[in-house]
Amino acid sequence: TCGDKLWRFPIGAGYDKLIDSPIADMKNVGPRYGGSITAAQFLHRYIDKGVAWAHLDIAGMVWADKPGQTWDKGATGFGVRLLDQYVRDVLEA
């Protein structure tokens, strides 16, 4: 594994109400809470059934004010190792 910490968020029809809109087909942003979930729910509406996909919500991880275990202060590069590992394991296997 690459060391990036990941977990699956819930997704489903119950979250549609968070991006439903009274004046448009849908909102492109949900309420303050559940932002990662509502972003994935928004994308889910455009993906054909049976297509494997993932939403990597990395906005909060791209910059660090202080060093962490696997990054220095500044740009973290979060997600680069993950995507590199995916390409090697899945696409180039």
Coordinates of N, CA and C in Angstrom, one line a residue:
T1 N 0.8 -1.2 0.0 CA 0.0 0.0 0.0 C 0.9 1.2 0.0
C2 N 0.3 2.4 -0.4 CA 1.1 3.6 -0.5 C 1.1 4.4 0.8
G3 N 0.3 4.1 1.7 CA 0.3 4.8 3.0 C -0.7 5.9 3.2
D4 N -1.4 6.3 2.0 CA -2.4 7.3 2.1 C -3.6 6.7 2.8
K5 N -4.2 7.4 3.8 CA -5.3 6.9 4.6 C -6.6 7.2 3.8
L6 N -7.4 6.2 3.6 CA -8.7 6.3 2.9 C -9.8 5.6 3.6
W7 N -11.0 6.0 3.3 CA -12.2 5.2 3.7 C -13.3 5.6 2.8
R8 N -14.3 4.7 2.8 CA -15.4 4.8 1.9 C -16.5 5.6 2.7
F9 N -17.0 6.6 2.0 CA -18.1 7.4 2.5 C -19.5 6.8 2.1
P10 N -20.5 7.0 2.8 CA -21.8 6.5 2.3 C -22.3 7.3 1.1
I11 N -23.0 6.7 0.3 CA -23.6 7.3 -0.9 C -25.0 6.6 -1.2
G12 N -25.9 7.4 -1.6 CA -27.2 6.8 -1.9 C -28.3 7.8 -2.0
A13 N -29.5 7.3 -2.4 CA -30.6 8.2 -2.6 C -30.9 9.1 -1.4
G14 N -30.6 8.7 -0.2 CA -30.9 9.5 1.0 C -30.2 10.8 1.0
Y15 N -29.1 10.9 0.3 CA -28.3 12.1 0.2 C -28.7 13.0 -0.9
D16 N -29.6 12.6 -1.8 CA -30.1 13.4 -2.9 C -30.7 14.7 -2.4
K17 N -31.4 14.6 -1.3 CA -32.1 15.8 -0.8 C -31.1 17.0 -0.4
L18 N -29.9 16.6 -0.2 CA -28.9 17.6 0.2 C -28.4 18.4 -1.1
I19 N -28.7 17.9 -2.3 CA -28.3 18.7 -3.5 C -29.5 18.9 -4.4
D20 N -30.7 18.6 -3.9 CA -31.9 18.9 -4.7 C -32.1 20.5 -4.6
S21 N -32.7 21.0 -5.6 CA -32.8 22.5 -5.7 C -34.3 22.8 -6.1
P22 N -34.9 23.8 -5.5 CA -36.2 24.2 -5.9 C -36.3 25.0 -7.2
I23 N -35.1 25.5 -7.7 CA -35.1 26.3 -8.9 C -34.2 25.7 -10.0
A24 N -33.6 24.6 -9.8 CA -32.7 24.0 -10.8 C -32.8 22.5 -10.7
D25 N -32.2 21.8 -11.7 CA -32.2 20.3 -11.6 C -31.5 19.8 -10.3
M26 N -30.5 20.5 -9.9 CA -29.8 20.2 -8.7 C -28.8 21.3 -8.4
K27 N -28.3 21.3 -7.1 CA -27.3 22.3 -6.7 C -25.9 21.6 -7.0
N28 N -24.9 22.4 -7.3 CA -23.6 21.7 -7.4 C -22.8 21.8 -6.2
V29 N -23.4 22.2 -5.1 CA -22.7 22.1 -3.8 C -23.8 21.9 -2.7
G30 N -23.5 21.1 -1.7 CA -24.5 20.8 -0.7 C -24.3 21.8 0.5
P31 N -24.9 21.4 1.6 CA -24.7 22.2 2.8 C -23.3 22.1 3.4
R32 N -23.0 22.9 4.4 CA -21.7 22.9 5.0 C -21.3 21.5 5.5
Y33 N -22.2 20.8 6.1 CA -21.9 19.4 6.6 C -22.0 18.4 5.5
G34 N -21.2 17.4 5.5 CA -21.3 16.3 4.5 C -20.8 16.7 3.2
G35 N -19.8 17.7 3.1 CA -19.4 18.1 1.8 C -18.8 17.1 0.9
S36 N -18.0 16.2 1.4 CA -17.4 15.1 0.6 C -18.5 14.2 0.1
I37 N -19.4 13.9 0.9 CA -20.5 13.0 0.6 C -21.4 13.6 -0.5
T38 N -21.8 14.9 -0.3 CA -22.6 15.5 -1.3 C -21.9 15.7 -2.6
A39 N -20.6 15.9 -2.6 CA -19.8 16.1 -3.9 C -19.9 14.7 -4.6
A40 N -19.7 13.6 -3.9 CA -19.7 12.3 -4.5 C -21.2 12.0 -5.0
Q41 N -22.2 12.4 -4.3 CA -23.5 12.2 -4.7 C -23.8 13.0 -6.0
F42 N -23.3 14.2 -6.1 CA -23.5 15.0 -7.3 C -22.9 14.3 -8.5
L43 N -21.6 13.8 -8.4 CA -21.0 13.1 -9.4 C -21.7 11.8 -9.8
H44 N -22.2 11.1 -8.8 CA -22.9 9.8 -9.0 C -24.1 9.9 -9.9
R45 N -24.7 11.1 -10.0 CA -25.8 11.3 -10.9 C -25.4 11.2 -12.4
Y46 N -24.1 11.4 -12.7 CA -23.6 11.4 -14.0 C -22.9 10.2 -14.5
I47 N -22.8 9.2 -13.6 CA -22.0 8.0 -13.9 C -22.9 6.9 -14.2
D48 N -22.7 6.2 -15.3 CA -23.5 5.1 -15.8 C -23.5 3.9 -14.7
K49 N -24.6 3.3 -14.6 CA -24.7 2.1 -13.7 C -23.7 1.1 -14.1
G50 N -23.0 0.5 -13.1 CA -22.0 -0.5 -13.4 C -20.6 0.0 -13.7
V51 N -20.4 1.3 -13.8 CA -19.1 1.9 -14.0 C -18.4 2.1 -12.6
A52 N -17.2 1.5 -12.5 CA -16.4 1.7 -11.3 C -15.9 3.1 -11.2
W53 N -16.0 3.8 -10.1 CA -15.5 5.1 -10.0 C -15.1 5.5 -8.6
A54 N -14.4 6.5 -8.4 CA -14.1 7.0 -7.0 C -14.0 8.5 -7.1
H55 N -14.4 9.1 -6.0 CA -14.3 10.6 -5.8 C -13.2 10.8 -4.7
L56 N -12.1 11.4 -5.1 CA -11.0 11.7 -4.1 C -11.2 13.1 -3.7
D57 N -11.7 13.4 -2.6 CA -11.9 14.7 -2.1 C -10.6 15.1 -1.3
I58 N -9.6 15.7 -2.0 CA -8.3 15.9 -1.4 C -8.1 17.4 -1.0
A59 N -9.1 18.2 -1.2 CA -8.9 19.7 -1.0 C -8.3 20.0 0.4
G60 N -8.8 19.3 1.4 CA -8.3 19.6 2.8 C -7.0 19.0 3.1
M61 N -6.5 18.2 2.2 CA -5.2 17.5 2.4 C -4.0 18.1 1.6
V62 N -4.3 19.0 0.7 CA -3.2 19.4 -0.2 C -2.2 20.3 0.3
W63 N -2.4 20.9 1.5 CA -1.5 21.9 2.1 C -1.4 21.7 3.6
A64 N -0.2 21.7 4.1 CA 0.0 21.5 5.5 C 0.7 22.7 6.1
D65 N 0.2 23.2 7.2 CA 0.9 24.3 7.9 C 2.1 23.8 8.7
K66 N 2.2 22.5 9.0 CA 3.3 22.0 9.7 C 3.6 20.5 9.2
P67 N 4.8 20.0 9.3 CA 5.1 18.7 8.8 C 4.2 17.6 9.5
G68 N 3.9 16.6 8.7 CA 3.2 15.4 9.2 C 4.1 14.2 9.1
Q69 N 3.5 13.0 9.3 CA 4.3 11.8 9.3 C 4.9 11.5 7.9
T70 N 4.2 11.8 6.8 CA 4.6 11.5 5.5 C 4.7 12.7 4.6
W71 N 4.7 13.9 5.1 CA 4.9 15.1 4.3 C 5.6 16.2 5.1
D72 N 6.2 17.2 4.3 CA 6.7 18.3 5.0 C 5.7 19.5 5.0
K73 N 6.1 20.6 5.6 CA 5.2 21.7 5.6 C 5.1 22.2 4.2
G74 N 3.9 22.7 3.8 CA 3.6 23.1 2.4 C 2.8 22.1 1.7
A75 N 3.0 22.0 0.4 CA 2.2 21.1 -0.5 C 2.5 19.7 0.0
T76 N 1.5 18.9 0.2 CA 1.6 17.5 0.7 C 1.8 16.5 -0.4
G77 N 1.3 16.8 -1.6 CA 1.3 15.7 -2.6 C 0.3 14.6 -2.3
F78 N -0.6 14.8 -1.4 CA -1.5 13.8 -1.0 C -2.3 13.3 -2.3
G79 N -2.4 12.0 -2.4 CA -3.1 11.4 -3.5 C -2.2 11.0 -4.7
V80 N -1.0 11.6 -4.8 CA -0.1 11.2 -5.9 C 0.4 9.8 -5.7
R81 N 0.8 9.4 -4.5 CA 1.3 8.0 -4.3 C 0.1 7.0 -4.5
L82 N -1.1 7.4 -4.1 CA -2.3 6.6 -4.2 C -2.5 6.3 -5.7
L83 N -2.6 7.4 -6.5 CA -2.8 7.2 -7.9 C -1.7 6.5 -8.7
D84 N -0.5 6.7 -8.3 CA 0.6 6.0 -8.8 C 0.5 4.5 -8.5
Q85 N 0.1 4.1 -7.3 CA 0.0 2.7 -6.9 C -1.2 2.1 -7.7
Y86 N -2.3 2.9 -7.9 CA -3.4 2.4 -8.7 C -3.0 2.1 -10.1
V87 N -2.3 3.0 -10.7 CA -1.9 2.8 -12.1 C -1.0 1.5 -12.2
R88 N 0.0 1.4 -11.3 CA 0.8 0.2 -11.3 C 0.1 -1.1 -11.0
D89 N -0.8 -1.1 -10.1 CA -1.5 -2.3 -9.7 C -2.6 -2.7 -10.6
V90 N -3.3 -1.7 -11.1 CA -4.6 -2.0 -11.9 C -4.4 -1.8 -13.4
L91 N -3.9 -0.7 -13.7 CA -3.8 -0.4 -15.2 C -2.6 -1.0 -15.9
E92 N -1.5 -1.2 -15.2 CA -0.4 -1.8 -15.8 C -0.1 -3.2 -15.5
A93 N -1.0 -3.8 -14.7 CA -0.9 -5.2 -14.2 C -1.2 -6.2 -15.4

